[in-house]
PDB file of C-alpha atoms in Angstrom:
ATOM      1  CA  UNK H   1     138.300  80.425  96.914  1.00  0.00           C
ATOM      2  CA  UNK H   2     137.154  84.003  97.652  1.00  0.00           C
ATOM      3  CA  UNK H   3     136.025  84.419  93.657  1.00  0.00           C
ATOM      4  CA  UNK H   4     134.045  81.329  94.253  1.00  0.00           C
ATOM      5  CA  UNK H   5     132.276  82.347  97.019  1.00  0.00           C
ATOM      6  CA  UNK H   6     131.367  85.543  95.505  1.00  0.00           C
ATOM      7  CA  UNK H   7     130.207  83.664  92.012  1.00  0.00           C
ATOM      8  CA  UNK H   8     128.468  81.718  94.669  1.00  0.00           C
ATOM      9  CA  UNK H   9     126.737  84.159  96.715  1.00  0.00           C
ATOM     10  CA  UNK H  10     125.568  86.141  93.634  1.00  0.00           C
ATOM     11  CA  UNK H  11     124.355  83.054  91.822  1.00  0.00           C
ATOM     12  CA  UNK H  12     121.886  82.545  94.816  1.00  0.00           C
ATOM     13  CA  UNK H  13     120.970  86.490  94.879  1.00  0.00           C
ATOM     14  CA  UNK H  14     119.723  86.252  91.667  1.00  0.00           C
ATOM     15  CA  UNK H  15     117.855  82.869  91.786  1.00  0.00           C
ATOM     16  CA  UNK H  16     116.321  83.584  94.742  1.00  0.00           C
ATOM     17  CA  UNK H  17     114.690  87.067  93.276  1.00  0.00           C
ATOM     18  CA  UNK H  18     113.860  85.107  90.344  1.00  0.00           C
ATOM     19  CA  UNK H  19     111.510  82.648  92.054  1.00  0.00           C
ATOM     20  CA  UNK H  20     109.729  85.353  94.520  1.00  0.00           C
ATOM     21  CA  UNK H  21     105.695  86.037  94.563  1.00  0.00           C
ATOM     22  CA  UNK H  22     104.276  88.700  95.907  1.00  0.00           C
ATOM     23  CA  UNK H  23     100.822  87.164  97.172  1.00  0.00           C
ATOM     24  CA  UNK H  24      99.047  90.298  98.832  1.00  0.00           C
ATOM     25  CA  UNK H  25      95.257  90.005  98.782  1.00  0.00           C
ATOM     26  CA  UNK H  26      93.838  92.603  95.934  1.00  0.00           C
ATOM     27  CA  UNK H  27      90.910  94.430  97.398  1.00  0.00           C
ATOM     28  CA  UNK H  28      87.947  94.805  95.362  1.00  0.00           C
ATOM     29  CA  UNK H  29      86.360  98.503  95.699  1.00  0.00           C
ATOM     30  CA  UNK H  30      82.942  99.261  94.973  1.00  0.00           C
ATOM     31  CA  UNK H  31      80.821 102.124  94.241  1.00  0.00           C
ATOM     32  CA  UNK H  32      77.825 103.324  94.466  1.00  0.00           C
ATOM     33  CA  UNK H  33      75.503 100.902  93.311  1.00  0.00           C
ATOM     34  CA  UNK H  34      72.964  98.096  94.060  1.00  0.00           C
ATOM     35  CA  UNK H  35      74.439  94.732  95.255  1.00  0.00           C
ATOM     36  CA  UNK H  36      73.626  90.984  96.154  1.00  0.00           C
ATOM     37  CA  UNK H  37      75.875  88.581  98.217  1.00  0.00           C
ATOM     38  CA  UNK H  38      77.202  87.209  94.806  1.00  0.00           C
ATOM     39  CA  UNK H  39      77.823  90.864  93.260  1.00  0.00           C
ATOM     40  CA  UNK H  40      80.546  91.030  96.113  1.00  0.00           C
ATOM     41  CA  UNK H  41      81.813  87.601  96.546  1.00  0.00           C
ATOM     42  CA  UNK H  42      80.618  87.266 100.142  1.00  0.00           C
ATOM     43  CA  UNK H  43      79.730  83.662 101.218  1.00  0.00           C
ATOM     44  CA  UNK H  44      76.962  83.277 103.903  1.00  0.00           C
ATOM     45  CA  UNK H  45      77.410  82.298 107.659  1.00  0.00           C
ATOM     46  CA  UNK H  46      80.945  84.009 107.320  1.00  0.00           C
ATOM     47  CA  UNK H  47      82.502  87.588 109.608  1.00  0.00           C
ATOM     48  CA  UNK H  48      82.986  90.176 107.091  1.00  0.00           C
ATOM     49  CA  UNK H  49      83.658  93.570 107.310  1.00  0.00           C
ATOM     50  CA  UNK H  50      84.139  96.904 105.165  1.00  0.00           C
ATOM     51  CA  UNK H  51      85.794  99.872 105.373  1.00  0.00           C
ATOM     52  CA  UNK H  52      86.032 103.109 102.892  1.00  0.00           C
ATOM     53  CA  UNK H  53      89.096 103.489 100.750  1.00  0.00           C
ATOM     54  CA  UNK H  54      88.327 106.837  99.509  1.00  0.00           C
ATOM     55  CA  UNK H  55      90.065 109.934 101.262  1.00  0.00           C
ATOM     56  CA  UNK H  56      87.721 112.241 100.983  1.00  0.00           C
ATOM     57  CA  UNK H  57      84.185 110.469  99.955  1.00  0.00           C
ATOM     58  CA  UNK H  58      81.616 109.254 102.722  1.00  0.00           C
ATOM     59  CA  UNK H  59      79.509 106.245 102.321  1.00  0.00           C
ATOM     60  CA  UNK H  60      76.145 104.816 103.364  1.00  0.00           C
ATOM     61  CA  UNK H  61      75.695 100.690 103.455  1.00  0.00           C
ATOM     62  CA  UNK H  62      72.675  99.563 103.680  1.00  0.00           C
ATOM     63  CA  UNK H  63      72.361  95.875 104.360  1.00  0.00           C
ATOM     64  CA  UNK H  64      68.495  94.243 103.489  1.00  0.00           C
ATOM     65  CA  UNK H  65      66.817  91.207 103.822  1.00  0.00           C
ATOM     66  CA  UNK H  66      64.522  89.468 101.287  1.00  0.00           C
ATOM     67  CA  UNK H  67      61.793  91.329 102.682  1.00  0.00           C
ATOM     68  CA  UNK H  68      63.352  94.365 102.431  1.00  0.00           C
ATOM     69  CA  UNK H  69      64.028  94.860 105.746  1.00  0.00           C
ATOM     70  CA  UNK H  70      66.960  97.253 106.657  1.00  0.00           C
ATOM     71  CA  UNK H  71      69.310  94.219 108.757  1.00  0.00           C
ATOM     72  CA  UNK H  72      72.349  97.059 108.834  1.00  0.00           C
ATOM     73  CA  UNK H  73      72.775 100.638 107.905  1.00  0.00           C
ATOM     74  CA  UNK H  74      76.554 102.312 107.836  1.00  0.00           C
ATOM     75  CA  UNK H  75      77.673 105.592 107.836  1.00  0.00           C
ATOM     76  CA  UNK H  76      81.416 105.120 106.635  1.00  0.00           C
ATOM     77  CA  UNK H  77      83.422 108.234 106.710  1.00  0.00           C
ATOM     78  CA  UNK H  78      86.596 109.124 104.375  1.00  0.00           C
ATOM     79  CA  UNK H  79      89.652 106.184 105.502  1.00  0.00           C
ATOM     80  CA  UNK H  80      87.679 104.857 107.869  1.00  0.00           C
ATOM     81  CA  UNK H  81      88.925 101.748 109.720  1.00  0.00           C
ATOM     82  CA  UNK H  82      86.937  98.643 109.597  1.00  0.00           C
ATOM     83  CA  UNK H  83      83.355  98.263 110.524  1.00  0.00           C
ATOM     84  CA  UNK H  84      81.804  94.743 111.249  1.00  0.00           C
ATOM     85  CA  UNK H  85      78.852  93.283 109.393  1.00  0.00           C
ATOM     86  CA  UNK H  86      75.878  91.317 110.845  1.00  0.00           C
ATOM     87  CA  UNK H  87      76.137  87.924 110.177  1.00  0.00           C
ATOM     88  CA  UNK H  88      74.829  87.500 105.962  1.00  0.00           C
ATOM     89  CA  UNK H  89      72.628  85.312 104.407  1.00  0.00           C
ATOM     90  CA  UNK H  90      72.417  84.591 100.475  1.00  0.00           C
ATOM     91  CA  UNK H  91      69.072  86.531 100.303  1.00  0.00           C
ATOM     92  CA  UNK H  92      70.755  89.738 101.565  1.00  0.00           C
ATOM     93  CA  UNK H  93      71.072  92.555  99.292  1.00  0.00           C
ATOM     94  CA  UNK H  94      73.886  96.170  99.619  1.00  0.00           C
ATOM     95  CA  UNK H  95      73.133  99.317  98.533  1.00  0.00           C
ATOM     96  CA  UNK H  96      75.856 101.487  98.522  1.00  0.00           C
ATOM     97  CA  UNK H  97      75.562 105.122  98.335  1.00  0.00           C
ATOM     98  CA  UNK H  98      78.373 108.127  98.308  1.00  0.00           C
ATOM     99  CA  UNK H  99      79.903 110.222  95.195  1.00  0.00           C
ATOM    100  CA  UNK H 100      83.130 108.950  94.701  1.00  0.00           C
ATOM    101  CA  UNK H 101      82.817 106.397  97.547  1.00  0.00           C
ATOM    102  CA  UNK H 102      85.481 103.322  97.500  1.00  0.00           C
ATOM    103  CA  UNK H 103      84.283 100.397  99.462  1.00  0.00           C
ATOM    104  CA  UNK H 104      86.113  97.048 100.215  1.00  0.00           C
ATOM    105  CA  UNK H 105      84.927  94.125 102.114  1.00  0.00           C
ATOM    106  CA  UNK H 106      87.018  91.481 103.727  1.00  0.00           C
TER     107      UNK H 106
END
């Protein structure tokens, strides 16, 4: 009985490792660059925010309007925590600026 129990117990060890996924969200970074909503996979009418991966690297976000019109501007510093973006519209357009800067939205 005891050998069955162990044949048992390791039996559902091993299937139960077998069948595991590991579903943690995969952050896109971005560098410095030029942007639109669709560039970063941000849907309109929807909280977002961003926050710099990089250690060492500052960042500037600019957020603009169709018109050109500055809606947002960020100064991110090195692993900062997250800062909250204006509410976006389709139109909007991101520059991001920084050497080396890492940014992720979510």
């Amino acid at each position: 009985m005891k050998r069955f129990s162990v044949i048992l117990f390791i039996f559902l060890l091993i299937s139960l490792n077998i069948n595991s996924i590991h579903s943690s969200a995969q952050l896109t970074r971005f560098s410095q660059g030029f942007y639109t909503m669709k560039d970063l996979g941000l849907s309109e009418n929807i909280p977002y925010s961003v926050q710099n991966l990089s250690p060492y690297n500052r960042g500037v976000v600019i957020v603009m309007d169709e018109n050109q019109m500055i809606q947002q501007l960020l100064r991110i510093q090195p692993s900062s925590p997250k800062y909250t973006l204006t509410p976006l519209k389709n139109s909007f357009r991101f520059i991001i600026y920084g050497d080396g800067v890492q940014l992720a939205f979510s």
